[in-house]
Amino acid sequence: MLRPLFTPLSALLQIQPLNGGETIFYTFPVLVVGSLLVMAMATFLLRTWERVTAAAATIFTATMALWLWRLDPTTTAQALPLTGRVIDLRAPFTHLGFRFELQPGSVAILITILLLATVAFALAFFISQGSSFVPFTLALLAGYSALSLLTVGPLPPPLLTPLALVLLSCVSAFVLQAGRLSEPTGPLRFLIPPVLAFPLFLVAQWYIEQMPLNPQDQGPVESAALLLTIGLLFLLAPVPLHGAMPATMESAPPIVSTLVTLLYQLALLHLLFRLVDLYPFMTTDSPFELWLTWAGLITTVWAGLAAAGAIHPGRLWGYAALHDWGLILMLLAIPSPTTWPLALFLFALRAASMLTAAAGLAVLEQHIQGFGVANLRGAGNRLPWNSAAFLLGGLGLTGFPLSAGFTGHWAALQIIAAGDWRPAALVLLASVGAIWGFVRLTRILFGPLQNRLLLREQMPAVAVALVMLLVSVALAISPQLLDGPVRSAWIAFGG
């Protein structure tokens, strides 16, 4: 009676001998996903000790990222450090019709999400982000890791991604709530785009299956291309489906919202590349490039105008991030061999800017009781370093000179202007609007102090702000520091 209950566990271990007599105890997908889930359960039991769990998660994800960095994917088996166990890097894990295995580009994606999580956990060690942040984030990492390792399913893996994003967005909602019950609508809005996209992908798969039956009929090709294009646009969440980003960044803890947003959008970029690579008729039999250009342009312009009128720091930051995301969408619509590497470069700068801003805003949030104008007025005089981190990180998302994002924005505008100068001019004007929002906030933060009881920032918070500022300034001065990581990411995407 109990044997069927243990069948999945025996399938997980997949013990088999090597030629040399060694025994393989784990497959790669089981080790990566399983260890993250085990760590998530352990930290959930200890979640009341926030700093302990944050430190443990930082060490764990950093160690795993380092191990993956040093991993040689050309070998069949490799011994695990400190354990003496042997892992089979090539053996797949198959269960319930799903097949997970290591692919050539999976390692770089796994390293990226683990490094993003490492930085977020390290920041959470100094700045509390809620007791549920660490365990649910580790579970979220396990989900994104499994998605990157998925090779076979009931549908082609790219068409299953919206369903996976629905499930991951449900987990993200718990992470983003962080014990705050006042604003549940922001995190739940992440569910809308994948819920809208998945039915379209299902119908598109039916049309794709009809294509070989009558190769001369272009109807199924055009219908599948149109449905995939619309579904992908839903997932990319341009205006008017943009509400999740500014609402979440206004209500959720800053570091949490940054990590969740970056993980979600990295998965979307990988999905976009895989869809265009797997179904090239998307770009030839549908207005994919035109619609993506307009979606990115409208998003960029709207976000810039909205940022010009935003007063709440979180919402201003959210609109700046939306403005930057729209520019990436515009860039990806250009059929050029240089657009994808530049888009990945922009995304790397985006991650640095968002994490810098999140570190500063998290400290401001801890010290200031509400983000009303009266509470913000003069707060920068008591919290100068963290105010500077928030402002510089936010300005990096607008492409402000001497910020981390300036190089990427300037290069993107040059490529866009080479085809038509008018969209580039509109993007530049929208950037000015977003910059004006931060200039106005700067005047408020460093104006006359309103709250004389406001405490000064502590040395650990100052140290964190200084480190993040140094990273942003270093990327602004020497953007070539990202050449290696961007090249690895481009190889992971298949370039």
Short mmCIF file of N, CA and C in Angstrom, two decimals, residues 168-324:
data_model
loop_
_atom_site.label_atom_id
_atom_site.label_comp_id
_atom_site.label_asym_id
_atom_site.label_seq_id
_atom_site.Cartn_x
_atom_site.Cartn_y
_atom_site.Cartn_z
N LEU A 168 4.11 30.83 -10.25
CA LEU A 168 5.17 31.60 -9.61
C LEU A 168 4.66 32.94 -9.11
N SER A 169 3.70 33.54 -9.81
CA SER A 169 3.13 34.81 -9.36
C SER A 169 2.33 34.62 -8.08
N CYS A 170 1.71 33.44 -7.91
CA CYS A 170 1.00 33.16 -6.66
C CYS A 170 1.98 33.12 -5.49
N VAL A 171 3.13 32.49 -5.70
CA VAL A 171 4.16 32.48 -4.65
C VAL A 171 4.69 33.89 -4.43
N SER A 172 4.86 34.64 -5.52
CA SER A 172 5.36 36.01 -5.41
C SER A 172 4.43 36.88 -4.58
N ALA A 173 3.12 36.62 -4.68
CA ALA A 173 2.17 37.42 -3.91
C ALA A 173 2.42 37.28 -2.42
N PHE A 174 2.75 36.06 -1.97
CA PHE A 174 3.08 35.87 -0.55
C PHE A 174 4.36 36.61 -0.19
N VAL A 175 5.34 36.57 -1.08
CA VAL A 175 6.60 37.26 -0.80
C VAL A 175 6.38 38.77 -0.71
N LEU A 176 5.60 39.30 -1.66
CA LEU A 176 5.41 40.75 -1.73
C LEU A 176 4.54 41.28 -0.60
N GLN A 177 3.65 40.44 -0.08
CA GLN A 177 2.82 40.91 1.03
C GLN A 177 3.66 41.21 2.26
N ALA A 178 4.60 40.31 2.56
CA ALA A 178 5.54 40.52 3.68
C ALA A 178 4.83 40.89 4.97
N GLY A 179 3.66 40.28 5.19
CA GLY A 179 2.91 40.57 6.40
C GLY A 179 2.12 41.85 6.36
N ARG A 180 2.11 42.55 5.22
CA ARG A 180 1.37 43.80 5.11
C ARG A 180 0.02 43.51 4.44
N LEU A 181 -1.05 43.73 5.15
CA LEU A 181 -2.37 43.40 4.64
C LEU A 181 -3.10 44.62 4.11
N SER A 182 -2.46 45.76 4.08
CA SER A 182 -3.15 46.99 3.69
C SER A 182 -3.34 47.11 2.19
N GLU A 183 -2.39 46.63 1.39
CA GLU A 183 -2.45 46.81 -0.07
C GLU A 183 -2.23 45.48 -0.78
N PRO A 184 -3.25 44.60 -0.80
CA PRO A 184 -3.05 43.30 -1.46
C PRO A 184 -3.18 43.35 -2.97
N THR A 185 -3.74 44.44 -3.52
CA THR A 185 -4.03 44.46 -4.95
C THR A 185 -2.78 44.55 -5.81
N GLY A 186 -1.74 45.22 -5.33
CA GLY A 186 -0.53 45.36 -6.13
C GLY A 186 0.10 44.02 -6.48
N PRO A 187 0.43 43.18 -5.47
CA PRO A 187 1.02 41.88 -5.79
C PRO A 187 0.12 41.00 -6.63
N LEU A 188 -1.20 41.06 -6.40
CA LEU A 188 -2.10 40.19 -7.15
C LEU A 188 -2.20 40.58 -8.62
N ARG A 189 -1.83 41.81 -8.96
CA ARG A 189 -1.89 42.22 -10.36
C ARG A 189 -0.86 41.50 -11.22
N PHE A 190 0.16 40.92 -10.60
CA PHE A 190 1.12 40.13 -11.37
C PHE A 190 0.46 38.90 -12.00
N LEU A 191 -0.68 38.48 -11.48
CA LEU A 191 -1.37 37.31 -12.02
C LEU A 191 -2.06 37.60 -13.34
N ILE A 192 -2.42 38.85 -13.59
CA ILE A 192 -3.28 39.16 -14.74
C ILE A 192 -2.61 38.83 -16.07
N PRO A 193 -1.38 39.31 -16.36
CA PRO A 193 -0.80 39.02 -17.69
C PRO A 193 -0.67 37.54 -18.02
N PRO A 194 -0.10 36.69 -17.14
CA PRO A 194 -0.01 35.27 -17.53
C PRO A 194 -1.36 34.58 -17.64
N VAL A 195 -2.33 34.99 -16.83
CA VAL A 195 -3.67 34.39 -16.94
C VAL A 195 -4.29 34.73 -18.29
N LEU A 196 -4.08 35.94 -18.78
CA LEU A 196 -4.60 36.33 -20.09
C LEU A 196 -3.84 35.64 -21.23
N ALA A 197 -2.56 35.40 -21.03
CA ALA A 197 -1.72 34.89 -22.13
C ALA A 197 -1.86 33.39 -22.32
N PHE A 198 -2.04 32.62 -21.25
CA PHE A 198 -1.99 31.17 -21.39
C PHE A 198 -3.06 30.61 -22.33
N PRO A 199 -4.34 31.04 -22.27
CA PRO A 199 -5.31 30.52 -23.24
C PRO A 199 -4.93 30.81 -24.68
N LEU A 200 -4.34 31.97 -24.94
CA LEU A 200 -3.92 32.29 -26.30
C LEU A 200 -2.81 31.35 -26.76
N PHE A 201 -1.89 31.02 -25.87
CA PHE A 201 -0.83 30.09 -26.22
C PHE A 201 -1.38 28.69 -26.49
N LEU A 202 -2.41 28.28 -25.74
CA LEU A 202 -3.02 26.98 -25.97
C LEU A 202 -3.65 26.90 -27.36
N VAL A 203 -4.41 27.93 -27.73
CA VAL A 203 -5.03 27.95 -29.05
C VAL A 203 -3.97 28.03 -30.14
N ALA A 204 -2.91 28.79 -29.89
CA ALA A 204 -1.82 28.88 -30.87
C ALA A 204 -1.18 27.51 -31.10
N GLN A 205 -1.03 26.72 -30.03
CA GLN A 205 -0.47 25.38 -30.20
C GLN A 205 -1.36 24.51 -31.08
N TRP A 206 -2.67 24.67 -30.98
CA TRP A 206 -3.59 23.90 -31.84
C TRP A 206 -3.37 24.28 -33.30
N TYR A 207 -3.22 25.57 -33.58
CA TYR A 207 -2.95 25.99 -34.96
C TYR A 207 -1.59 25.48 -35.44
N ILE A 208 -0.60 25.46 -34.54
CA ILE A 208 0.72 24.95 -34.93
C ILE A 208 0.64 23.48 -35.30
N GLU A 209 -0.18 22.72 -34.58
CA GLU A 209 -0.34 21.30 -34.91
C GLU A 209 -1.06 21.10 -36.23
N GLN A 210 -1.86 22.07 -36.68
CA GLN A 210 -2.56 21.96 -37.96
C GLN A 210 -1.66 22.31 -39.15
N MET A 211 -0.57 23.01 -38.91
CA MET A 211 0.27 23.49 -40.01
C MET A 211 0.84 22.37 -40.88
N PRO A 212 1.34 21.25 -40.32
CA PRO A 212 1.88 20.20 -41.21
C PRO A 212 0.81 19.49 -42.04
N LEU A 213 -0.46 19.57 -41.63
CA LEU A 213 -1.51 18.86 -42.36
C LEU A 213 -1.77 19.46 -43.73
N ASN A 214 -1.58 20.76 -43.86
CA ASN A 214 -1.78 21.44 -45.15
C ASN A 214 -0.75 22.55 -45.27
N PRO A 215 0.46 22.23 -45.70
CA PRO A 215 1.54 23.23 -45.73
C PRO A 215 1.23 24.44 -46.62
N GLN A 216 0.35 24.28 -47.62
CA GLN A 216 0.05 25.40 -48.52
C GLN A 216 -0.89 26.42 -47.88
N ASP A 217 -1.59 26.03 -46.84
CA ASP A 217 -2.56 26.92 -46.20
C ASP A 217 -1.83 27.82 -45.20
N GLN A 218 -1.88 29.12 -45.45
CA GLN A 218 -1.22 30.09 -44.56
C GLN A 218 -2.10 30.53 -43.40
N GLY A 219 -3.35 30.10 -43.39
CA GLY A 219 -4.26 30.50 -42.32
C GLY A 219 -3.79 30.09 -40.94
N PRO A 220 -3.46 28.80 -40.72
CA PRO A 220 -2.97 28.41 -39.38
C PRO A 220 -1.68 29.12 -38.99
N VAL A 221 -0.80 29.36 -39.96
CA VAL A 221 0.46 30.06 -39.65
C VAL A 221 0.18 31.47 -39.16
N GLU A 222 -0.66 32.19 -39.89
CA GLU A 222 -0.96 33.57 -39.51
C GLU A 222 -1.72 33.63 -38.19
N SER A 223 -2.65 32.69 -37.98
CA SER A 223 -3.41 32.69 -36.72
C SER A 223 -2.50 32.38 -35.54
N ALA A 224 -1.61 31.38 -35.70
CA ALA A 224 -0.69 31.05 -34.61
C ALA A 224 0.25 32.21 -34.32
N ALA A 225 0.76 32.85 -35.37
CA ALA A 225 1.67 33.99 -35.16
C ALA A 225 0.96 35.13 -34.45
N LEU A 226 -0.28 35.41 -34.83
CA LEU A 226 -1.03 36.50 -34.21
C LEU A 226 -1.32 36.20 -32.74
N LEU A 227 -1.73 34.96 -32.44
CA LEU A 227 -2.05 34.60 -31.06
C LEU A 227 -0.80 34.62 -30.19
N LEU A 228 0.32 34.13 -30.70
CA LEU A 228 1.56 34.16 -29.93
C LEU A 228 2.02 35.59 -29.68
N THR A 229 1.85 36.46 -30.69
CA THR A 229 2.24 37.86 -30.53
C THR A 229 1.40 38.55 -29.47
N ILE A 230 0.08 38.35 -29.53
CA ILE A 230 -0.80 38.98 -28.54
C ILE A 230 -0.51 38.44 -27.14
N GLY A 231 -0.35 37.11 -27.03
CA GLY A 231 -0.05 36.52 -25.73
C GLY A 231 1.25 37.02 -25.15
N LEU A 232 2.26 37.16 -26.01
CA LEU A 232 3.55 37.66 -25.54
C LEU A 232 3.44 39.11 -25.09
N LEU A 233 2.68 39.92 -25.81
CA LEU A 233 2.48 41.31 -25.40
C LEU A 233 1.76 41.38 -24.06
N PHE A 234 0.80 40.49 -23.83
CA PHE A 234 0.15 40.45 -22.52
C PHE A 234 1.18 40.18 -21.42
N LEU A 235 2.07 39.21 -21.67
CA LEU A 235 3.05 38.84 -20.66
C LEU A 235 4.04 39.97 -20.38
N LEU A 236 4.44 40.69 -21.42
CA LEU A 236 5.40 41.78 -21.24
C LEU A 236 4.80 42.97 -20.49
N ALA A 237 3.49 43.00 -20.36
CA ALA A 237 2.77 43.98 -19.53
C ALA A 237 3.12 45.43 -19.84
N PRO A 238 2.96 45.86 -21.09
CA PRO A 238 3.11 47.29 -21.37
C PRO A 238 1.85 48.03 -20.93
N VAL A 239 1.84 49.33 -21.10
CA VAL A 239 0.62 50.10 -20.85
C VAL A 239 -0.45 49.60 -21.82
N PRO A 240 -1.67 49.29 -21.37
CA PRO A 240 -2.28 49.58 -20.07
C PRO A 240 -2.26 48.42 -19.07
N LEU A 241 -1.42 47.40 -19.29
CA LEU A 241 -1.33 46.28 -18.36
C LEU A 241 -0.18 46.46 -17.37
N HIS A 242 0.23 47.70 -17.17
CA HIS A 242 1.44 47.99 -16.41
C HIS A 242 1.21 48.14 -14.92
N GLY A 243 -0.02 48.03 -14.45
CA GLY A 243 -0.36 48.45 -13.09
C GLY A 243 0.40 47.73 -11.99
N ALA A 244 0.84 46.50 -12.23
CA ALA A 244 1.49 45.74 -11.16
C ALA A 244 2.78 46.38 -10.69
N MET A 245 3.57 46.92 -11.62
CA MET A 245 4.90 47.41 -11.25
C MET A 245 4.85 48.63 -10.33
N PRO A 246 4.20 49.74 -10.72
CA PRO A 246 4.19 50.89 -9.79
C PRO A 246 3.40 50.63 -8.52
N ALA A 247 2.30 49.85 -8.62
CA ALA A 247 1.51 49.57 -7.42
C ALA A 247 2.29 48.72 -6.43
N THR A 248 3.01 47.73 -6.93
CA THR A 248 3.79 46.86 -6.06
C THR A 248 4.95 47.62 -5.42
N MET A 249 5.62 48.45 -6.20
CA MET A 249 6.76 49.18 -5.65
C MET A 249 6.32 50.26 -4.66
N GLU A 250 5.07 50.65 -4.73
CA GLU A 250 4.55 51.60 -3.75
C GLU A 250 4.19 50.91 -2.44
N SER A 251 3.67 49.67 -2.50
CA SER A 251 3.13 49.04 -1.31
C SER A 251 4.03 47.97 -0.70
N ALA A 252 4.82 47.27 -1.52
CA ALA A 252 5.63 46.15 -1.02
C ALA A 252 6.98 46.64 -0.52
N PRO A 253 7.67 45.85 0.30
CA PRO A 253 9.03 46.21 0.71
C PRO A 253 9.92 46.37 -0.51
N PRO A 254 10.78 47.38 -0.54
CA PRO A 254 11.53 47.70 -1.77
C PRO A 254 12.42 46.58 -2.28
N ILE A 255 13.16 45.94 -1.40
CA ILE A 255 14.08 44.88 -1.85
C ILE A 255 13.30 43.69 -2.38
N VAL A 256 12.18 43.38 -1.74
CA VAL A 256 11.34 42.27 -2.19
C VAL A 256 10.79 42.55 -3.58
N SER A 257 10.21 43.74 -3.77
CA SER A 257 9.61 44.07 -5.06
C SER A 257 10.66 44.10 -6.17
N THR A 258 11.88 44.55 -5.84
CA THR A 258 12.95 44.55 -6.85
C THR A 258 13.29 43.14 -7.30
N LEU A 259 13.50 42.24 -6.35
CA LEU A 259 13.89 40.88 -6.71
C LEU A 259 12.79 40.18 -7.49
N VAL A 260 11.55 40.29 -7.04
CA VAL A 260 10.44 39.62 -7.73
C VAL A 260 10.30 40.15 -9.15
N THR A 261 10.40 41.47 -9.31
CA THR A 261 10.27 42.07 -10.64
C THR A 261 11.39 41.62 -11.57
N LEU A 262 12.62 41.61 -11.08
CA LEU A 262 13.76 41.23 -11.93
C LEU A 262 13.69 39.76 -12.33
N LEU A 263 13.32 38.88 -11.41
CA LEU A 263 13.20 37.46 -11.75
C LEU A 263 12.12 37.24 -12.80
N TYR A 264 10.99 37.90 -12.62
CA TYR A 264 9.87 37.75 -13.56
C TYR A 264 10.26 38.25 -14.95
N GLN A 265 10.90 39.41 -15.00
CA GLN A 265 11.23 39.98 -16.30
C GLN A 265 12.39 39.25 -16.97
N LEU A 266 13.30 38.68 -16.20
CA LEU A 266 14.34 37.84 -16.80
C LEU A 266 13.73 36.62 -17.47
N ALA A 267 12.74 36.01 -16.81
CA ALA A 267 12.05 34.87 -17.42
C ALA A 267 11.32 35.29 -18.69
N LEU A 268 10.77 36.50 -18.71
CA LEU A 268 10.08 36.99 -19.91
C LEU A 268 11.05 37.20 -21.07
N LEU A 269 12.22 37.76 -20.78
CA LEU A 269 13.21 37.96 -21.84
C LEU A 269 13.65 36.62 -22.43
N HIS A 270 13.87 35.64 -21.56
CA HIS A 270 14.25 34.32 -22.06
C HIS A 270 13.12 33.71 -22.88
N LEU A 271 11.88 33.89 -22.44
CA LEU A 271 10.73 33.37 -23.19
C LEU A 271 10.63 34.04 -24.55
N LEU A 272 10.79 35.35 -24.61
CA LEU A 272 10.70 36.06 -25.88
C LEU A 272 11.72 35.52 -26.87
N PHE A 273 12.94 35.34 -26.40
CA PHE A 273 13.98 34.82 -27.31
C PHE A 273 13.64 33.41 -27.78
N ARG A 274 13.18 32.55 -26.88
CA ARG A 274 12.88 31.17 -27.26
C ARG A 274 11.71 31.10 -28.22
N LEU A 275 10.70 31.94 -28.04
CA LEU A 275 9.56 31.93 -28.95
C LEU A 275 9.97 32.36 -30.35
N VAL A 276 10.72 33.45 -30.45
CA VAL A 276 11.14 33.93 -31.76
C VAL A 276 12.08 32.92 -32.43
N ASP A 277 12.90 32.25 -31.62
CA ASP A 277 13.81 31.26 -32.18
C ASP A 277 13.08 29.99 -32.61
N LEU A 278 12.09 29.56 -31.82
CA LEU A 278 11.36 28.32 -32.11
C LEU A 278 10.30 28.52 -33.19
N TYR A 279 9.67 29.70 -33.20
CA TYR A 279 8.61 29.99 -34.17
C TYR A 279 8.97 31.26 -34.94
N PRO A 280 9.88 31.16 -35.90
CA PRO A 280 10.30 32.37 -36.63
C PRO A 280 9.19 33.04 -37.42
N PHE A 281 8.10 32.30 -37.68
CA PHE A 281 6.98 32.92 -38.40
C PHE A 281 6.29 34.00 -37.58
N MET A 282 6.61 34.09 -36.28
CA MET A 282 6.05 35.18 -35.47
C MET A 282 6.43 36.54 -36.02
N THR A 283 7.65 36.67 -36.48
CA THR A 283 8.14 37.97 -36.97
C THR A 283 7.82 38.21 -38.43
N THR A 284 7.49 37.15 -39.18
CA THR A 284 7.23 37.30 -40.62
C THR A 284 5.75 37.30 -40.97
N ASP A 285 4.92 36.65 -40.14
CA ASP A 285 3.50 36.51 -40.47
C ASP A 285 2.60 37.23 -39.48
N SER A 286 3.15 38.14 -38.70
CA SER A 286 2.35 38.95 -37.78
C SER A 286 3.04 40.29 -37.59
N PRO A 287 2.29 41.30 -37.17
CA PRO A 287 2.92 42.62 -36.92
C PRO A 287 3.67 42.66 -35.59
N PHE A 288 4.48 41.65 -35.33
CA PHE A 288 5.16 41.52 -34.04
C PHE A 288 6.06 42.72 -33.75
N GLU A 289 6.93 43.05 -34.68
CA GLU A 289 7.89 44.12 -34.45
C GLU A 289 7.20 45.48 -34.33
N LEU A 290 6.17 45.71 -35.16
CA LEU A 290 5.44 46.98 -35.10
C LEU A 290 4.72 47.13 -33.77
N TRP A 291 4.01 46.09 -33.37
CA TRP A 291 3.26 46.16 -32.12
C TRP A 291 4.19 46.28 -30.91
N LEU A 292 5.31 45.56 -30.94
CA LEU A 292 6.25 45.65 -29.82
C LEU A 292 6.87 47.04 -29.74
N THR A 293 7.14 47.65 -30.90
CA THR A 293 7.67 49.01 -30.91
C THR A 293 6.69 49.99 -30.30
N TRP A 294 5.43 49.91 -30.74
CA TRP A 294 4.41 50.82 -30.21
C TRP A 294 4.15 50.57 -28.73
N ALA A 295 4.13 49.29 -28.33
CA ALA A 295 3.91 48.98 -26.91
C ALA A 295 5.03 49.55 -26.06
N GLY A 296 6.28 49.39 -26.51
CA GLY A 296 7.40 49.95 -25.76
C GLY A 296 7.39 51.46 -25.73
N LEU A 297 7.05 52.09 -26.87
CA LEU A 297 7.04 53.55 -26.93
C LEU A 297 5.96 54.13 -26.03
N ILE A 298 4.75 53.57 -26.11
CA ILE A 298 3.66 54.06 -25.26
C ILE A 298 4.00 53.87 -23.79
N THR A 299 4.59 52.73 -23.46
CA THR A 299 4.96 52.46 -22.07
C THR A 299 6.01 53.45 -21.58
N THR A 300 7.01 53.70 -22.40
CA THR A 300 8.08 54.62 -22.02
C THR A 300 7.57 56.04 -21.82
N VAL A 301 6.76 56.50 -22.76
CA VAL A 301 6.25 57.88 -22.69
C VAL A 301 5.28 58.02 -21.52
N TRP A 302 4.37 57.07 -21.37
CA TRP A 302 3.40 57.15 -20.27
C TRP A 302 4.10 57.13 -18.91
N ALA A 303 5.08 56.25 -18.77
CA ALA A 303 5.79 56.15 -17.49
C ALA A 303 6.55 57.43 -17.19
N GLY A 304 7.16 58.05 -18.21
CA GLY A 304 7.87 59.30 -17.98
C GLY A 304 6.94 60.41 -17.54
N LEU A 305 5.76 60.51 -18.18
CA LEU A 305 4.79 61.53 -17.79
C LEU A 305 4.25 61.27 -16.39
N ALA A 306 3.96 59.99 -16.09
CA ALA A 306 3.44 59.66 -14.76
C ALA A 306 4.47 59.93 -13.68
N ALA A 307 5.74 59.64 -13.97
CA ALA A 307 6.80 59.89 -12.99
C ALA A 307 6.95 61.38 -12.70
N ALA A 308 6.71 62.22 -13.71
CA ALA A 308 6.82 63.66 -13.51
C ALA A 308 5.82 64.16 -12.48
N GLY A 309 4.68 63.47 -12.36
CA GLY A 309 3.66 63.91 -11.41
C GLY A 309 3.60 63.10 -10.14
N ALA A 310 4.46 62.09 -9.99
CA ALA A 310 4.43 61.23 -8.81
C ALA A 310 5.18 61.87 -7.65
N ILE A 311 4.61 61.76 -6.46
CA ILE A 311 5.24 62.29 -5.25
C ILE A 311 5.71 61.16 -4.34
N HIS A 312 4.94 60.08 -4.24
CA HIS A 312 5.32 58.94 -3.42
C HIS A 312 6.61 58.33 -3.96
N PRO A 313 7.66 58.19 -3.14
CA PRO A 313 8.94 57.67 -3.66
C PRO A 313 8.82 56.30 -4.31
N GLY A 314 8.02 55.41 -3.71
CA GLY A 314 7.88 54.08 -4.29
C GLY A 314 7.21 54.11 -5.64
N ARG A 315 6.16 54.91 -5.78
CA ARG A 315 5.47 54.99 -7.08
C ARG A 315 6.35 55.69 -8.11
N LEU A 316 7.08 56.71 -7.71
CA LEU A 316 8.01 57.37 -8.63
C LEU A 316 9.06 56.38 -9.13
N TRP A 317 9.60 55.60 -8.22
CA TRP A 317 10.58 54.57 -8.58
C TRP A 317 9.96 53.53 -9.50
N GLY A 318 8.71 53.16 -9.24
CA GLY A 318 8.03 52.19 -10.08
C GLY A 318 7.83 52.69 -11.50
N TYR A 319 7.46 53.97 -11.64
CA TYR A 319 7.29 54.53 -12.98
C TYR A 319 8.64 54.65 -13.70
N ALA A 320 9.70 54.95 -12.96
CA ALA A 320 11.03 55.00 -13.59
C ALA A 320 11.43 53.61 -14.09
N ALA A 321 11.14 52.58 -13.30
CA ALA A 321 11.43 51.21 -13.74
C ALA A 321 10.59 50.83 -14.95
N LEU A 322 9.34 51.28 -14.98
CA LEU A 322 8.48 51.02 -16.14
C LEU A 322 8.99 51.74 -17.38
N HIS A 323 9.47 52.95 -17.20
CA HIS A 323 10.07 53.70 -18.31
C HIS A 323 11.26 52.93 -18.89
N ASP A 324 12.11 52.42 -18.05
CA ASP A 324 13.27 51.66 -18.49
C ASP A 324 12.85 50.36 -19.19
#
